[in-house]
Short mmCIF file of C-alpha atoms and ligand atoms in Angstrom, two decimals:
data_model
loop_
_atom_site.label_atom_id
_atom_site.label_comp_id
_atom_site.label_asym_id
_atom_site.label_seq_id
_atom_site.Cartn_x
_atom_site.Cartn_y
_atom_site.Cartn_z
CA UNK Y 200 92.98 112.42 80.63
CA UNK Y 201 92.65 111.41 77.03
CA UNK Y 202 90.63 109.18 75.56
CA UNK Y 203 91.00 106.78 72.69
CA UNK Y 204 88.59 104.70 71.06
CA UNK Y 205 89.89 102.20 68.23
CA UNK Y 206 87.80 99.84 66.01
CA UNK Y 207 88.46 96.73 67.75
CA UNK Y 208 90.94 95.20 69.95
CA UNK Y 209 93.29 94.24 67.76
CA UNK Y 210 94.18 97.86 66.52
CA UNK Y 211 93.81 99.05 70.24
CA UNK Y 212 96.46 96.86 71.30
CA UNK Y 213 98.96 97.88 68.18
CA UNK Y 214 98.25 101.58 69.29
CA UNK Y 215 99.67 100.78 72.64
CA UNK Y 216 102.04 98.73 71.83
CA UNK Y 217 103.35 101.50 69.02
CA UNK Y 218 103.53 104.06 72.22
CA UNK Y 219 105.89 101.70 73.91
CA UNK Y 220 107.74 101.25 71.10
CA UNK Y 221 108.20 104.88 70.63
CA UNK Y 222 109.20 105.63 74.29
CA UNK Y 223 111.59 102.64 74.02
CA UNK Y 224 113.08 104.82 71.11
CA UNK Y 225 113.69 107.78 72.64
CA UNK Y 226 114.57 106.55 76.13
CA UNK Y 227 116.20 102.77 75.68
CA UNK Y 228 116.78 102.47 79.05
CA UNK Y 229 112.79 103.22 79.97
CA UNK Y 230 111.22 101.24 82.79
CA UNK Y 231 107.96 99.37 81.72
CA UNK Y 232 104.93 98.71 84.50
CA UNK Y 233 103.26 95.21 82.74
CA UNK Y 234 99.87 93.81 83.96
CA UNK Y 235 98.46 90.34 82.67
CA UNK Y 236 95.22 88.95 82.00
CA UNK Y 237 93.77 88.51 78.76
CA UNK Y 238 94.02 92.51 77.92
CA UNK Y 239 97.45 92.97 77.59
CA UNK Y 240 97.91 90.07 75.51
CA UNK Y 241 97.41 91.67 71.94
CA UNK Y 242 99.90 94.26 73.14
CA UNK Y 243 102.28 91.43 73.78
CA UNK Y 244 101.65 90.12 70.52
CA UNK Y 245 102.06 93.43 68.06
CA UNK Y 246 105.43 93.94 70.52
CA UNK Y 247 106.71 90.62 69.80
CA UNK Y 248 105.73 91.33 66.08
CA UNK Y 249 107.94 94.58 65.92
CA UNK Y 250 110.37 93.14 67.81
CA UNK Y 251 110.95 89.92 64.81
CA UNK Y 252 110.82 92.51 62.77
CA UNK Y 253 113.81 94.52 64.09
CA UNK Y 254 111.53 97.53 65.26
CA UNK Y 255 112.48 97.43 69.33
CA UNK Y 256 115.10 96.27 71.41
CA UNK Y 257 114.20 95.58 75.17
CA UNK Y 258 118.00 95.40 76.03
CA UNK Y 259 118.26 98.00 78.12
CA UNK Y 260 114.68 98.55 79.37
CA UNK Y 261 113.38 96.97 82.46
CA UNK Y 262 109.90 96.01 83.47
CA UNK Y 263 108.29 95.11 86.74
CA UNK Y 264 104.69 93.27 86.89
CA UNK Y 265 101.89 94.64 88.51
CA UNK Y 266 100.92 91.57 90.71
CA UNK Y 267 101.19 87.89 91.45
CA UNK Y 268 99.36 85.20 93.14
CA UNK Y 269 100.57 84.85 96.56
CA UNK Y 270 101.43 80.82 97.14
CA UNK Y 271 102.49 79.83 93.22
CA UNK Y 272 105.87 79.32 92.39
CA UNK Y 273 107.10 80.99 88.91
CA UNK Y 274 106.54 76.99 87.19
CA UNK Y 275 103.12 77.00 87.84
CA UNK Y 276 101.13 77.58 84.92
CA UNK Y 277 98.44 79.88 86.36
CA UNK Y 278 101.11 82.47 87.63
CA UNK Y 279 101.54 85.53 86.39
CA UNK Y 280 105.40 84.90 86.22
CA UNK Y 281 105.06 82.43 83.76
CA UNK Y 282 102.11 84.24 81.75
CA UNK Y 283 104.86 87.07 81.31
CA UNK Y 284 107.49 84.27 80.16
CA UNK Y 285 105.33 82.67 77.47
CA UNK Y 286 103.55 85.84 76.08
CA UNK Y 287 106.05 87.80 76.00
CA UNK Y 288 109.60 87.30 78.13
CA UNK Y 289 110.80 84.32 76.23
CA UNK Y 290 110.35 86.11 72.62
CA UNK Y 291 111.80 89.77 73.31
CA UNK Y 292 115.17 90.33 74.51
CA UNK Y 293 114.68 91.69 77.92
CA UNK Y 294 117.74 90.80 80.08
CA UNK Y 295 116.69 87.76 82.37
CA UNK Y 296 117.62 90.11 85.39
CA UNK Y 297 115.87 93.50 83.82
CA UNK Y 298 112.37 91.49 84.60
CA UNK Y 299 111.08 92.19 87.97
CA UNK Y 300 107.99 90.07 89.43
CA UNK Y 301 106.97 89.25 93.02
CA UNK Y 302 108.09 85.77 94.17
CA UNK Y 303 105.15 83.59 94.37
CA UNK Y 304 106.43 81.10 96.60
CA UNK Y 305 107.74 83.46 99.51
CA UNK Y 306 107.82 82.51 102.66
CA UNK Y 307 107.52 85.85 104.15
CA UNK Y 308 105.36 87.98 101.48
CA UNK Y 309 105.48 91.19 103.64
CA UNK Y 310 109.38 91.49 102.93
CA UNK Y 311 108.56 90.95 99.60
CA UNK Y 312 106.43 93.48 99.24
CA UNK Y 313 109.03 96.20 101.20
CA UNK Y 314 111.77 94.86 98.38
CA UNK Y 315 109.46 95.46 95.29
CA UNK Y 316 108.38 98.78 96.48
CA UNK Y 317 112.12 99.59 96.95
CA UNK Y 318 113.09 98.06 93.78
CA UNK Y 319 111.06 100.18 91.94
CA UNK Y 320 112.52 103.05 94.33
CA UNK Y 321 115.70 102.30 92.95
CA UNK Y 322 114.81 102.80 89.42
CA UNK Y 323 113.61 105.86 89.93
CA UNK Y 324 109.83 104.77 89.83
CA UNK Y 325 108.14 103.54 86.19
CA UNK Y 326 108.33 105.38 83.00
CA UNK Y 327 105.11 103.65 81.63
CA UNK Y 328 103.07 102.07 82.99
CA UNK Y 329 100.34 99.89 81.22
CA UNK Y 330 97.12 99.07 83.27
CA UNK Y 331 93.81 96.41 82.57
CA UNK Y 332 90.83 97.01 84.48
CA UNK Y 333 89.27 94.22 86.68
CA UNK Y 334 85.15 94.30 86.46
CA UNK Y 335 84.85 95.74 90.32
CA UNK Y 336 87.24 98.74 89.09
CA UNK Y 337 90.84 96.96 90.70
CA UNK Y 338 93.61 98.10 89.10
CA UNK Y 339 96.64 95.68 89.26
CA UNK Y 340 94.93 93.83 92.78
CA UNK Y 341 94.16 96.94 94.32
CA UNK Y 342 90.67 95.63 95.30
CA UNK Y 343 87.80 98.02 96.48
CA UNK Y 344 88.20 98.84 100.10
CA UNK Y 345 87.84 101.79 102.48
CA UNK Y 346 91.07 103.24 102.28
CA UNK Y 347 93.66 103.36 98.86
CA UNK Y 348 96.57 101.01 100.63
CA UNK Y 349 100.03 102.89 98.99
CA UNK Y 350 102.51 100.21 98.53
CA UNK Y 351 102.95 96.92 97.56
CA UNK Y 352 100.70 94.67 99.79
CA UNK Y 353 99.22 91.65 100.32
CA UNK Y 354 96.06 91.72 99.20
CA UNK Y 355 92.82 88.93 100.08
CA UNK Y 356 91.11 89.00 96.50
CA UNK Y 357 87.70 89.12 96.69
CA UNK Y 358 84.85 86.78 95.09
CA UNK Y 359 84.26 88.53 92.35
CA UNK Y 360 88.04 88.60 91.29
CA UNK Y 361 88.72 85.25 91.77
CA UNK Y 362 85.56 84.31 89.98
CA UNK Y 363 86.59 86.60 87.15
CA UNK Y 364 90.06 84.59 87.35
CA UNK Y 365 88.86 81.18 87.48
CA UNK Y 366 88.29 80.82 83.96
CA UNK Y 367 92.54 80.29 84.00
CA UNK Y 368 92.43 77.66 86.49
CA UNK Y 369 90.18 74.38 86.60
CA UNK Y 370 87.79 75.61 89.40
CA UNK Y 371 86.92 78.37 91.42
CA UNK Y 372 88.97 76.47 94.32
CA UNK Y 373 92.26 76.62 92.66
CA UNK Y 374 92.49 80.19 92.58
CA UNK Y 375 94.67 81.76 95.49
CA UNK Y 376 92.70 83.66 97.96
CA UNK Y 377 95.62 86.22 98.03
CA UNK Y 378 97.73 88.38 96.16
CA UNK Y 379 100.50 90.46 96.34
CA UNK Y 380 100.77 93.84 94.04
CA UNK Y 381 101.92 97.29 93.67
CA UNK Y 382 100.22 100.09 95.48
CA UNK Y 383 98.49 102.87 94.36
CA UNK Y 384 100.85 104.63 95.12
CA UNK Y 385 103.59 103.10 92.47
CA UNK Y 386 100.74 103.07 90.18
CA UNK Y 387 100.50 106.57 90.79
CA UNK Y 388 103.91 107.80 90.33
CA UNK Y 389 104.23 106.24 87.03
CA UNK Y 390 105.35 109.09 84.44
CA UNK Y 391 102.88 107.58 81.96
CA UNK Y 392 99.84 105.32 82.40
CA UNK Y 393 98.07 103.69 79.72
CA UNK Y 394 95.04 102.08 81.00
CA UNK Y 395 93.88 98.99 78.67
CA UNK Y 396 89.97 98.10 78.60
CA UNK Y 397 88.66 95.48 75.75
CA UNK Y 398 85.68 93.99 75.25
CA UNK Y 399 81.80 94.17 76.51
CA UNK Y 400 82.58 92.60 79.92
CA UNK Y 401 84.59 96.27 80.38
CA UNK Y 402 81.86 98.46 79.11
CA UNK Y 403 79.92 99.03 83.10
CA UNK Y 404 82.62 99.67 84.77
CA UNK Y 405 84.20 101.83 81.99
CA UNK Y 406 81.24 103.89 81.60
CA UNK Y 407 81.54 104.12 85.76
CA UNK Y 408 84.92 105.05 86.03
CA UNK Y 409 84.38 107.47 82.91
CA UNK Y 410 81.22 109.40 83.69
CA UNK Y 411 82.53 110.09 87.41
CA UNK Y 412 85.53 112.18 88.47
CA UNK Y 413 84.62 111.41 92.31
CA UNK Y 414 87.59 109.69 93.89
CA UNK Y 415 86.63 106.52 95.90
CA UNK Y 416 88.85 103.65 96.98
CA UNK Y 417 85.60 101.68 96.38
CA UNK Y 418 86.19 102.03 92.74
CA UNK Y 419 90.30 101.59 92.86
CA UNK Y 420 90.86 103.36 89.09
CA UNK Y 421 89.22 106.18 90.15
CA UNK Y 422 92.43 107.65 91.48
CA UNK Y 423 93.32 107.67 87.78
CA UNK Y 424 91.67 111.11 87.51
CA UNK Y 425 94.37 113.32 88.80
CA UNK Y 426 96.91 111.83 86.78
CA UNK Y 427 98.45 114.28 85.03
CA UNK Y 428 99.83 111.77 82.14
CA UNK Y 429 96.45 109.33 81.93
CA UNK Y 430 95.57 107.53 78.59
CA UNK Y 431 92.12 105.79 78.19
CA UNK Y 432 92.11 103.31 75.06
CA UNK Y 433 89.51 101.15 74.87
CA UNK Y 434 87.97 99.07 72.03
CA UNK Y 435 84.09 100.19 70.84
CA UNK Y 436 82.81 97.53 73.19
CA UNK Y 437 84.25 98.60 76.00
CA UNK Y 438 83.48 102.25 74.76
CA UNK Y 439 79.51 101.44 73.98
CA UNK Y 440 77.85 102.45 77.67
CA UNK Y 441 80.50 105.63 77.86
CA UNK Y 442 79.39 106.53 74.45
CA UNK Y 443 75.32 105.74 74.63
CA UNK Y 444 75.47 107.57 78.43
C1 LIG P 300 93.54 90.57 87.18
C2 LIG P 300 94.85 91.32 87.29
C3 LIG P 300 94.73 92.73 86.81
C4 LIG P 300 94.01 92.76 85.48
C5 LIG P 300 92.60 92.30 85.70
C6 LIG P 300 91.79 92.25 84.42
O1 LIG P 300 92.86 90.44 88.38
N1 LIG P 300 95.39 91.31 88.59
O2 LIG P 300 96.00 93.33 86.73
O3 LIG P 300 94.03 94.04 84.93
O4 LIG P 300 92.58 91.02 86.28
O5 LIG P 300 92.06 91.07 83.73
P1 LIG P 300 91.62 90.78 82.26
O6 LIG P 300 92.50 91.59 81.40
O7 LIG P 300 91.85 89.31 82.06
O8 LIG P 300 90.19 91.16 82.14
#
């Protein structure tokens, strides 16, 4: 694993954006793994940046999203389909069918999970895959739980997820009780992961993840460990309880 600590987030997210912009370089055709949330979005930003200015094409890359809310279609403001259209989709020039994301609105979300784990199949699994962390240690919504669950599933959130998550919808009640997302396992077989952490609300579960290389499914990111291509970047204040351990 390597670790990277920048000054704040703003030069964190340019960092990661500049290593996707580098592997778009040398492999156009590269397949990008994209999470939401607020931590990606300065990555979106310094891409979008580079892209005005002529530094990437997304022509010929393709991405597919980590997750989406099980029950909203891709017009509803608090999915993650449209998050990807207005913070990053609609200003880069990824072809409109190069951009994978669960449907929302399924009516039959199991089949929708087989097809997105055998889309991603297809492509010959993700070249790079970028990752947030949620506060309970889920990593796209692979939420604590007995077992690591492989493939795309459906996925109950729990409380403390869709608490962290209300503060994107009006009230706590708005915010779907389930959740479809990639497995571990297509986390896993990404070539690359860069996992993103920002901010003091990060710097527990950082420090948790960090100081222990047990492997519990209680503590989904810990799985991270035996990746052989893992990169850490967080900001100092996600850093500060690592670094003070
Ligand atoms: C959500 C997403 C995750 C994301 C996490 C952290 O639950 N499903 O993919 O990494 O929250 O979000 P944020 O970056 O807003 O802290």
């Amino acid at each position: 694993m390597k670790i990277v600590i920048k000054k704040d987030k703003k030069i964190a997210a340019r960092y990661v954006a500049d290593q996707i912009i580098a592997l778009l370089k040398e492999k156009p055709t590269s397949v990008l793994g994209l999470p939401t949330g607020s931590t990606p979005k300065g990555v979106y930003d310094a891409l979008i940046e580079s892209y005005k200015a002529s530094e990437v094409s997304f022509s010929n890359a393709q991405s597919f999203n980590l997750d989406e809310y099980l029950g909203l279609e891709a017009s509803h403001p608090q999915s993650y389909a449209y998050y990807m259209r207005k913070n990053l989709f609609d200003f880069v020039d990824f072809k409109a069918t190069s951009t994978h994301i669960y449907k929302g609105d399924t009516h039959d979300a199991q089949k929708e999970c087989t097809d997105y784990t055998n889309r991603i199949k297809a492509v010959n699994g993700i070249d790079f895959q970028l990752l947030g962390i949620g506060p309970n240690g889920h990593i796209g919504f692979n939420e604590p739980s007995d077992t690591f669950n492989m493939h795309s599933h459906v996925v109950t959130l729990s409380e403390k997820t869709r608490k962290a998550n209300a503060r994107f919808f009006n009230d706590l009640a708005s915010v779907p009780k389930k959740a479809m997302t990639m497995g571990i396992g297509e986390i896993f077989s990404s070539k690359k992961i860069y996992l993103l952490a920002l901010g003091k609300e990060k710097a527990s579960i950082m420090a948790q993840f960090l100081l222990s290389d047990e492997i519990d499914p209680h503590l989904p990111a810990s799985i991270l460990h035996i990746h052989p291509e893992l990169t850490v970047v967080m900001d100092k204040d996600a850093a500060c309880s690592y670094q003070n351990a």
